[in-house]
C-alpha positions as a Markdown table, in Angstrom:
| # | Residue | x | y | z |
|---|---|---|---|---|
| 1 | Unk | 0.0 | 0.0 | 0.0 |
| 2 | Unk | 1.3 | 3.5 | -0.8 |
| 3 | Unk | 0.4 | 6.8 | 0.2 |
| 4 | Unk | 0.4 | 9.6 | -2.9 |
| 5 | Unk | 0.4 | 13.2 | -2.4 |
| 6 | Unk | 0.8 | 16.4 | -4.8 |
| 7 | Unk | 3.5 | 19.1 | -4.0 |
| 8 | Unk | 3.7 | 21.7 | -6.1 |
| 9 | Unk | 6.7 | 23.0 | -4.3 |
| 10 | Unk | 9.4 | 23.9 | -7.4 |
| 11 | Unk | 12.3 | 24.2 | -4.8 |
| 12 | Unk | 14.8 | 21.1 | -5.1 |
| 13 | Unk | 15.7 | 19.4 | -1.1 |
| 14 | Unk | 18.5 | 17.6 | -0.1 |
| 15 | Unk | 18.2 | 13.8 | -0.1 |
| 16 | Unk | 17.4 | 12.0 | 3.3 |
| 17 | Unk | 20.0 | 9.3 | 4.7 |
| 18 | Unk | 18.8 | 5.8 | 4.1 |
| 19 | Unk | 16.8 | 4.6 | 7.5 |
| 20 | Unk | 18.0 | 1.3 | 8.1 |
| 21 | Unk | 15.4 | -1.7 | 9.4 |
| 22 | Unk | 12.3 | 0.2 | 9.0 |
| 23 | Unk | 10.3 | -2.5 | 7.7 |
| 24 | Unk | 8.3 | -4.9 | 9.3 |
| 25 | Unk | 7.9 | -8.6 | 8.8 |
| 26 | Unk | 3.9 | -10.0 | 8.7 |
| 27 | Unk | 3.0 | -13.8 | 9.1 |
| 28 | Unk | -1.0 | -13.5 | 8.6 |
| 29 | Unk | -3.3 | -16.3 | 10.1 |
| 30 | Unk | -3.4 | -19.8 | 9.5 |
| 31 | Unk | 0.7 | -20.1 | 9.4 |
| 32 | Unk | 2.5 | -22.5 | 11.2 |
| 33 | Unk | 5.9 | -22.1 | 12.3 |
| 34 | Unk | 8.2 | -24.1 | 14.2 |
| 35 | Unk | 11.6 | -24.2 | 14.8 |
| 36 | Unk | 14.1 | -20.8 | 15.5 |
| 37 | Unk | 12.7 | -17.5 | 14.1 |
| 38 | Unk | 15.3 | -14.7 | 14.2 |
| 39 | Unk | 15.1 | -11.0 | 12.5 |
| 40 | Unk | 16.5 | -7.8 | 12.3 |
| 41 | Unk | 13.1 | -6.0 | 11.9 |
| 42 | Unk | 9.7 | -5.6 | 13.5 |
| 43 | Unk | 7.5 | -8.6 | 12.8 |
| 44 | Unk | 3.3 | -8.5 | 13.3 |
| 45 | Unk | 2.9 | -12.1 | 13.8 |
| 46 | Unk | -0.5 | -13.3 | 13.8 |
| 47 | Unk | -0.1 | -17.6 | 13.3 |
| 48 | Unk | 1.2 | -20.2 | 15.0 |
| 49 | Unk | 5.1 | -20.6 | 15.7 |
| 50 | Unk | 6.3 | -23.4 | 18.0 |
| 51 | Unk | 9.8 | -23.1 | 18.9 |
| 52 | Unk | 11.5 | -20.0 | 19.6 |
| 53 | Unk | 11.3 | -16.2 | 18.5 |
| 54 | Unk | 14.0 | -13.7 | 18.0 |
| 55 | Unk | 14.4 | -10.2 | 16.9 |
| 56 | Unk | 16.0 | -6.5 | 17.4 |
| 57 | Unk | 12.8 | -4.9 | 16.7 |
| 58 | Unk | 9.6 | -4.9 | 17.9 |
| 59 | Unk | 7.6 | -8.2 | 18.1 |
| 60 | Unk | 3.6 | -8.3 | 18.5 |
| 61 | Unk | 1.3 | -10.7 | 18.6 |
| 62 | Unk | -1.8 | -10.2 | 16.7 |
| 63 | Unk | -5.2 | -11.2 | 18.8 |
| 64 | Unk | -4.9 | -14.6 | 16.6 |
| 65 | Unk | -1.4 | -15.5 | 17.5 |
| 66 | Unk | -0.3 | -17.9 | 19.5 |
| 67 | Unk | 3.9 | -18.3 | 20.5 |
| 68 | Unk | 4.6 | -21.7 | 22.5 |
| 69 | Unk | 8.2 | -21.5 | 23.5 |
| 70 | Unk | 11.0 | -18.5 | 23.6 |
| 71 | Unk | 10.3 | -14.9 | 22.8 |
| 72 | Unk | 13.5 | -12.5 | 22.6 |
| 73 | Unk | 13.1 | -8.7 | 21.9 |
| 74 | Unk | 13.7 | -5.5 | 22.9 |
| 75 | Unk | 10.3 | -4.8 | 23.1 |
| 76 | Unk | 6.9 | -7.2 | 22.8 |
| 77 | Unk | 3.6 | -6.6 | 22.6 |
| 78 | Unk | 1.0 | -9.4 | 22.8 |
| 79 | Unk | -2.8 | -9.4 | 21.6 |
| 80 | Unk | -2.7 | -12.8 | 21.5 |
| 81 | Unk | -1.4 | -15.7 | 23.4 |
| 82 | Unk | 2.3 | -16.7 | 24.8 |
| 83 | Unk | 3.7 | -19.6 | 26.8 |
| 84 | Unk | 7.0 | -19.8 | 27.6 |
| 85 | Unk | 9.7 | -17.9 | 28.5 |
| 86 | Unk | 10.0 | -14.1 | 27.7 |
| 87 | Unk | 12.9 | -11.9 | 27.6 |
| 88 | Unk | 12.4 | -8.6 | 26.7 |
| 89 | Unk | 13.3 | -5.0 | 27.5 |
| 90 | Unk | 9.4 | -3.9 | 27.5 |
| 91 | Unk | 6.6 | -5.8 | 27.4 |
| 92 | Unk | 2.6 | -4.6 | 26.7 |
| 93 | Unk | 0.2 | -7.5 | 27.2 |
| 94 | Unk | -3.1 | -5.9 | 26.0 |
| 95 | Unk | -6.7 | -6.5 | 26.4 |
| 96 | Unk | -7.4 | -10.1 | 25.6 |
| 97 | Unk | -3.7 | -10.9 | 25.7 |
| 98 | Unk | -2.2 | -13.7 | 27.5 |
| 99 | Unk | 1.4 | -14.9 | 28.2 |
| 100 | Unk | 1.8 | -17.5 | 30.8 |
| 101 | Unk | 5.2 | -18.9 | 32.0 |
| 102 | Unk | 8.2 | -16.4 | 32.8 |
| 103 | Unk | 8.5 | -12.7 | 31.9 |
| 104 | Unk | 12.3 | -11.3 | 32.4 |
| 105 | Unk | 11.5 | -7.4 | 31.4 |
| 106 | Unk | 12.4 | -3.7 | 32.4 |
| 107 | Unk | 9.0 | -2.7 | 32.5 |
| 108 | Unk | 5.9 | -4.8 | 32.3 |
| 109 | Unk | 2.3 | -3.1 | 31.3 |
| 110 | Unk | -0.6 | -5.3 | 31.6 |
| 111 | Unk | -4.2 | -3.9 | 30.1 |
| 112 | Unk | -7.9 | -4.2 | 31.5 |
| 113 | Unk | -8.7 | -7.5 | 30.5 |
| 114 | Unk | -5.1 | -9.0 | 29.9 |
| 115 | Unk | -3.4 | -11.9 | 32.0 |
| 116 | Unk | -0.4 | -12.7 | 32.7 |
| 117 | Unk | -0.2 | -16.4 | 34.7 |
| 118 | Unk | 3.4 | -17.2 | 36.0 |
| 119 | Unk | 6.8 | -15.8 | 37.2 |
| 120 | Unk | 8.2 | -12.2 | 36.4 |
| 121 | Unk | 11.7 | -11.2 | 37.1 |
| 122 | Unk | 12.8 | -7.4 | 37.2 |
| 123 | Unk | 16.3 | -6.9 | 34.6 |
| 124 | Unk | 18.2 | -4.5 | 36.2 |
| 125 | Unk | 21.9 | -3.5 | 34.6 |
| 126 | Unk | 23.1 | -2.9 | 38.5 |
| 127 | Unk | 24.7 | -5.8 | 39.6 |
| 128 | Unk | 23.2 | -8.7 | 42.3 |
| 129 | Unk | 23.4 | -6.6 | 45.8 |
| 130 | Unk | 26.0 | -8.9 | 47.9 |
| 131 | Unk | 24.4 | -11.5 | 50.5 |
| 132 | Unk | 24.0 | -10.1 | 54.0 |
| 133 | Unk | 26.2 | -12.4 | 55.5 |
| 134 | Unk | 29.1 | -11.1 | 52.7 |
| 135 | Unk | 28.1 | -7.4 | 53.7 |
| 136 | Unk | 28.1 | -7.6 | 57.4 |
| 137 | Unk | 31.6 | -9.6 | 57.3 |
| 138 | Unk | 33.3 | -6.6 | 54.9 |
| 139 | Unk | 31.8 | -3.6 | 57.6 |
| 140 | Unk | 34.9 | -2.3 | 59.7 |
| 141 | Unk | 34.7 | -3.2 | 63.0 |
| 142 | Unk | 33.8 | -0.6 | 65.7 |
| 143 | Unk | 35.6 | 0.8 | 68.2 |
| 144 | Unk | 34.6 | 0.5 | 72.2 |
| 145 | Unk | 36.1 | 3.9 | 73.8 |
């Protein structure tokens, strides 16, 4: 699909830079996947895929599709249904989405009307805070005047 339009602006303009991965990958309804799915670009995904997902842009799951396995992205947004594991910098489950097994994310938004069934674990990009035990042992001692 293409969007036309009329300028009848005479004046010449400077080329724009290339965009790099501006396009988006669609798998309608009624596909089966399975296997290892990796891309570079955003992907609308609206079938079937059984095995695991993987890309650098934006992943969402259309309100007919269904993930059963791994789901990498920086960010995911699900209409539809997930089970597995998800790791993700963001992820938007929507009204009438699903995902149930493990969400590792940044941020998590969950609609009116969406579920989310299982375990979620914060990412952070601090490090693991030290065990008590480690950190009471590495406090100087006092001193008794």
């Amino acid at each position: 699909m293409a969007i036309f339009g009329s300028n009848n602006n005479t004046e010449s303009k400077p080329a724009k830079a290339p965009v790099t991965n501006t396009s988006t990958t669609i798998i309608t309804a009624g596909a089966l996947l399975k296997g290892e799915i990796t891309l570079e670009c955003d992907v609308f995904f609206d079938g079937r895929v059984e095995g695991t997902m993987h890309s650098k842009g934006v992943i969402t799951v259309g309100q007919n599709g269904v993930i059963v396995g791994e789901v990498k992205a920086p960010h995911l947004i699900v209409r539809g249904r997930i089970e597995g594991t998800v790791d993700v910098d963001r992820v938007e489950i929507k009204e009438n989405g699903y995902v149930g097994g493990i969400i590792s994310s940044k941020e998590m938004v969950i609609e009116s009307k969406g579920i989310f069934e299982g375990e979620s674990h914060r990412k952070t990009t601090q490090t693991a805070a030290k065990p008590v035990q480690e950190a009471a042992a590495e406090k100087p001692a006092e001193k008794k005047s």
